[in-house]
mmCIF file with all atom_site columns, C-alpha atoms in Angstrom:
data_model
loop_
_atom_site.group_PDB
_atom_site.id
_atom_site.type_symbol
_atom_site.label_atom_id
_atom_site.label_alt_id
_atom_site.label_comp_id
_atom_site.label_asym_id
_atom_site.label_entity_id
_atom_site.label_seq_id
_atom_site.pdbx_PDB_ins_code
_atom_site.Cartn_x
_atom_site.Cartn_y
_atom_site.Cartn_z
_atom_site.occupancy
_atom_site.B_iso_or_equiv
_atom_site.pdbx_formal_charge
_atom_site.auth_seq_id
_atom_site.auth_comp_id
_atom_site.auth_asym_id
_atom_site.auth_atom_id
_atom_site.pdbx_PDB_model_num
ATOM 1  C CA . UNK T 1 1  ? -0.076  -0.018 0.051  1.00 93.00 ? 27  UNK T CA 1
ATOM 2  C CA . UNK T 1 2  ? 1.220   3.391  -0.770 1.00 97.00 ? 28  UNK T CA 1
ATOM 3  C CA . UNK T 1 3  ? 0.247   6.161  1.646  1.00 97.00 ? 29  UNK T CA 1
ATOM 4  C CA . UNK T 1 4  ? 0.698   10.045 0.635  1.00 97.00 ? 30  UNK T CA 1
ATOM 5  C CA . UNK T 1 5  ? 0.109   12.343 3.434  1.00 97.00 ? 31  UNK T CA 1
ATOM 6  C CA . UNK T 1 6  ? -0.356  16.482 3.152  1.00 97.00 ? 32  UNK T CA 1
ATOM 7  C CA . UNK T 1 7  ? -0.802  19.203 5.438  1.00 96.00 ? 33  UNK T CA 1
ATOM 8  C CA . UNK T 1 8  ? -3.247  22.103 4.949  1.00 96.00 ? 34  UNK T CA 1
ATOM 9  C CA . UNK T 1 9  ? -3.319  24.461 7.790  1.00 94.00 ? 35  UNK T CA 1
ATOM 10 C CA . UNK T 1 10 ? -4.510  22.349 10.728 1.00 95.00 ? 36  UNK T CA 1
ATOM 11 C CA . UNK T 1 11 ? -5.932  19.672 8.207  1.00 96.00 ? 37  UNK T CA 1
ATOM 12 C CA . UNK T 1 12 ? -4.156  16.577 7.230  1.00 97.00 ? 38  UNK T CA 1
ATOM 13 C CA . UNK T 1 13 ? -5.004  14.099 4.509  1.00 98.00 ? 39  UNK T CA 1
ATOM 14 C CA . UNK T 1 14 ? -3.892  11.001 3.981  1.00 98.00 ? 40  UNK T CA 1
ATOM 15 C CA . UNK T 1 15 ? -4.358  9.037  0.644  1.00 98.00 ? 41  UNK T CA 1
ATOM 16 C CA . UNK T 1 16 ? -4.221  5.353  0.555  1.00 98.00 ? 42  UNK T CA 1
ATOM 17 C CA . UNK T 1 17 ? -3.669  3.315  -2.693 1.00 98.00 ? 43  UNK T CA 1
ATOM 18 C CA . UNK T 1 18 ? -3.839  -0.334 -2.632 1.00 98.00 ? 44  UNK T CA 1
ATOM 19 C CA . UNK T 1 19 ? -5.079  -2.743 0.272  1.00 98.00 ? 45  UNK T CA 1
ATOM 20 C CA . UNK T 1 20 ? -5.482  -1.766 3.953  1.00 98.00 ? 46  UNK T CA 1
ATOM 21 C CA . UNK T 1 21 ? -5.150  -5.145 5.788  1.00 98.00 ? 47  UNK T CA 1
ATOM 22 C CA . UNK T 1 22 ? -2.855  -7.010 8.555  1.00 97.00 ? 48  UNK T CA 1
ATOM 23 C CA . UNK T 1 23 ? 0.401   -6.337 6.499  1.00 97.00 ? 49  UNK T CA 1
ATOM 24 C CA . UNK T 1 24 ? -0.273  -2.662 5.466  1.00 97.00 ? 50  UNK T CA 1
ATOM 25 C CA . UNK T 1 25 ? -2.315  -1.432 8.369  1.00 98.00 ? 51  UNK T CA 1
ATOM 26 C CA . UNK T 1 26 ? 0.997   -0.931 11.013 1.00 98.00 ? 52  UNK T CA 1
ATOM 27 C CA . UNK T 1 27 ? 1.802   1.696  7.956  1.00 97.00 ? 53  UNK T CA 1
ATOM 28 C CA . UNK T 1 28 ? -1.229  3.903  8.314  1.00 98.00 ? 54  UNK T CA 1
ATOM 29 C CA . UNK T 1 29 ? -1.420  3.420  12.448 1.00 98.00 ? 55  UNK T CA 1
ATOM 30 C CA . UNK T 1 30 ? 2.115   4.926  12.174 1.00 97.00 ? 56  UNK T CA 1
ATOM 31 C CA . UNK T 1 31 ? 1.344   7.748  9.750  1.00 97.00 ? 57  UNK T CA 1
ATOM 32 C CA . UNK T 1 32 ? -1.320  8.760  12.235 1.00 97.00 ? 58  UNK T CA 1
ATOM 33 C CA . UNK T 1 33 ? 0.585   8.175  15.453 1.00 95.00 ? 59  UNK T CA 1
ATOM 34 C CA . UNK T 1 34 ? 3.339   10.795 13.690 1.00 94.00 ? 60  UNK T CA 1
ATOM 35 C CA . UNK T 1 35 ? 0.549   13.695 13.808 1.00 94.00 ? 61  UNK T CA 1
ATOM 36 C CA . UNK T 1 36 ? 1.655   16.595 15.608 1.00 88.00 ? 62  UNK T CA 1
ATOM 37 C CA . UNK T 1 37 ? -0.919  18.413 18.082 1.00 87.00 ? 63  UNK T CA 1
ATOM 38 C CA . UNK T 1 38 ? -1.497  20.968 15.644 1.00 91.00 ? 64  UNK T CA 1
ATOM 39 C CA . UNK T 1 39 ? -3.724  18.698 13.511 1.00 94.00 ? 65  UNK T CA 1
ATOM 40 C CA . UNK T 1 40 ? -7.209  19.305 14.311 1.00 95.00 ? 66  UNK T CA 1
ATOM 41 C CA . UNK T 1 41 ? -8.628  17.481 11.286 1.00 97.00 ? 67  UNK T CA 1
ATOM 42 C CA . UNK T 1 42 ? -7.721  14.082 9.695  1.00 98.00 ? 68  UNK T CA 1
ATOM 43 C CA . UNK T 1 43 ? -8.991  13.369 6.397  1.00 98.00 ? 69  UNK T CA 1
ATOM 44 C CA . UNK T 1 44 ? -8.444  10.320 4.679  1.00 98.00 ? 70  UNK T CA 1
ATOM 45 C CA . UNK T 1 45 ? -8.687  9.753  0.977  1.00 98.00 ? 71  UNK T CA 1
ATOM 46 C CA . UNK T 1 46 ? -9.934  6.273  -0.014 1.00 98.00 ? 72  UNK T CA 1
ATOM 47 C CA . UNK T 1 47 ? -10.374 6.881  -3.914 1.00 98.00 ? 73  UNK T CA 1
ATOM 48 C CA . UNK T 1 48 ? -7.675  4.198  -4.792 1.00 98.00 ? 74  UNK T CA 1
ATOM 49 C CA . UNK T 1 49 ? -8.188  1.855  -1.746 1.00 98.00 ? 75  UNK T CA 1
ATOM 50 C CA . UNK T 1 50 ? -9.100  -1.440 -2.833 1.00 97.00 ? 76  UNK T CA 1
ATOM 51 C CA . UNK T 1 51 ? -9.636  -3.518 0.168  1.00 98.00 ? 77  UNK T CA 1
ATOM 52 C CA . UNK T 1 52 ? -10.096 -3.017 3.878  1.00 98.00 ? 78  UNK T CA 1
ATOM 53 C CA . UNK T 1 53 ? -9.696  -6.051 6.638  1.00 98.00 ? 79  UNK T CA 1
ATOM 54 C CA . UNK T 1 54 ? -10.560 -5.835 10.069 1.00 97.00 ? 80  UNK T CA 1
ATOM 55 C CA . UNK T 1 55 ? -7.273  -4.741 10.713 1.00 98.00 ? 81  UNK T CA 1
ATOM 56 C CA . UNK T 1 56 ? -8.045  -1.749 8.644  1.00 98.00 ? 82  UNK T CA 1
ATOM 57 C CA . UNK T 1 57 ? -11.161 -1.007 10.751 1.00 98.00 ? 83  UNK T CA 1
ATOM 58 C CA . UNK T 1 58 ? -8.937  -1.223 13.788 1.00 98.00 ? 84  UNK T CA 1
ATOM 59 C CA . UNK T 1 59 ? -6.911  1.455  12.587 1.00 98.00 ? 85  UNK T CA 1
ATOM 60 C CA . UNK T 1 60 ? -9.827  3.572  11.934 1.00 97.00 ? 86  UNK T CA 1
ATOM 61 C CA . UNK T 1 61 ? -11.012 3.500  15.196 1.00 96.00 ? 87  UNK T CA 1
ATOM 62 C CA . UNK T 1 62 ? -8.104  4.613  16.800 1.00 95.00 ? 88  UNK T CA 1
ATOM 63 C CA . UNK T 1 63 ? -7.771  7.277  14.354 1.00 96.00 ? 89  UNK T CA 1
ATOM 64 C CA . UNK T 1 64 ? -11.227 8.480  15.269 1.00 95.00 ? 90  UNK T CA 1
ATOM 65 C CA . UNK T 1 65 ? -10.395 8.371  18.786 1.00 93.00 ? 91  UNK T CA 1
ATOM 66 C CA . UNK T 1 66 ? -7.118  10.141 18.311 1.00 92.00 ? 92  UNK T CA 1
ATOM 67 C CA . UNK T 1 67 ? -8.793  12.618 16.540 1.00 94.00 ? 93  UNK T CA 1
ATOM 68 C CA . UNK T 1 68 ? -11.610 13.508 18.969 1.00 89.00 ? 94  UNK T CA 1
ATOM 69 C CA . UNK T 1 69 ? -14.044 12.772 16.228 1.00 75.00 ? 95  UNK T CA 1
ATOM 70 C CA . UNK T 1 70 ? -12.197 15.190 13.555 1.00 94.00 ? 96  UNK T CA 1
ATOM 71 C CA . UNK T 1 71 ? -11.815 12.271 10.991 1.00 97.00 ? 97  UNK T CA 1
ATOM 72 C CA . UNK T 1 72 ? -13.512 12.336 7.958  1.00 98.00 ? 98  UNK T CA 1
ATOM 73 C CA . UNK T 1 73 ? -13.233 9.357  5.283  1.00 98.00 ? 99  UNK T CA 1
ATOM 74 C CA . UNK T 1 74 ? -13.982 10.501 1.491  1.00 98.00 ? 100 UNK T CA 1
ATOM 75 C CA . UNK T 1 75 ? -14.232 8.908  -1.822 1.00 98.00 ? 101 UNK T CA 1
ATOM 76 C CA . UNK T 1 76 ? -14.817 5.370  -0.651 1.00 98.00 ? 102 UNK T CA 1
ATOM 77 C CA . UNK T 1 77 ? -15.493 2.390  -3.393 1.00 97.00 ? 103 UNK T CA 1
ATOM 78 C CA . UNK T 1 78 ? -18.908 0.763  -3.411 1.00 97.00 ? 104 UNK T CA 1
ATOM 79 C CA . UNK T 1 79 ? -17.045 -2.336 -1.906 1.00 96.00 ? 105 UNK T CA 1
ATOM 80 C CA . UNK T 1 80 ? -14.916 -0.796 0.643  1.00 98.00 ? 106 UNK T CA 1
ATOM 81 C CA . UNK T 1 81 ? -18.260 1.008  1.812  1.00 97.00 ? 107 UNK T CA 1
ATOM 82 C CA . UNK T 1 82 ? -19.416 -2.201 2.193  1.00 97.00 ? 108 UNK T CA 1
ATOM 83 C CA . UNK T 1 83 ? -17.283 -3.498 4.778  1.00 97.00 ? 109 UNK T CA 1
ATOM 84 C CA . UNK T 1 84 ? -17.570 -0.053 6.237  1.00 97.00 ? 110 UNK T CA 1
ATOM 85 C CA . UNK T 1 85 ? -21.456 -0.337 6.388  1.00 97.00 ? 111 UNK T CA 1
ATOM 86 C CA . UNK T 1 86 ? -21.572 -4.172 7.545  1.00 97.00 ? 112 UNK T CA 1
ATOM 87 C CA . UNK T 1 87 ? -19.041 -2.639 10.604 1.00 97.00 ? 113 UNK T CA 1
ATOM 88 C CA . UNK T 1 88 ? -21.481 -0.107 11.251 1.00 96.00 ? 114 UNK T CA 1
ATOM 89 C CA . UNK T 1 89 ? -19.071 2.889  10.697 1.00 96.00 ? 115 UNK T CA 1
ATOM 90 C CA . UNK T 1 90 ? -21.337 4.406  8.248  1.00 94.00 ? 116 UNK T CA 1
ATOM 91 C CA . UNK T 1 91 ? -23.425 5.372  11.525 1.00 94.00 ? 117 UNK T CA 1
ATOM 92 C CA . UNK T 1 92 ? -20.490 6.481  13.384 1.00 91.00 ? 118 UNK T CA 1
ATOM 93 C CA . UNK T 1 93 ? -17.825 7.980  11.116 1.00 94.00 ? 119 UNK T CA 1
ATOM 94 C CA . UNK T 1 94 ? -18.225 11.174 9.111  1.00 95.00 ? 120 UNK T CA 1
ATOM 95 C CA . UNK T 1 95 ? -17.949 9.227  5.557  1.00 96.00 ? 121 UNK T CA 1
ATOM 96 C CA . UNK T 1 96 ? -18.665 11.200 2.322  1.00 90.00 ? 122 UNK T CA 1
#
C-alpha cells in the first residue's frame, strides 16, 4: 500500500492506494501516530483504496479516538463502503 500525506493548515489528508490489511495497517497507524498536536482534522482519502480488512477497521477506530471525532473519510469505493456499512462505521464516522 502507498500512503501519501499532505497538510494544509490544521488539516492533514492521507491518501491510501492499495489494500489496508493486516500487513499494511501498521503503516497507516504509524502515519497517524506521527501527526502532531497542530493537526485538528484528519481526512482519509480512500479513492484508490481497493480493500479493507478488520485490521484496517481497527486503525480507523484508533484514528477516530485520536482525532476526537475530527476524522473524515472521503471517496470510498462501493466495495469498501460495503465493509464499512457492515461494520456499522457509516453510522459512527463522517464518510462522504
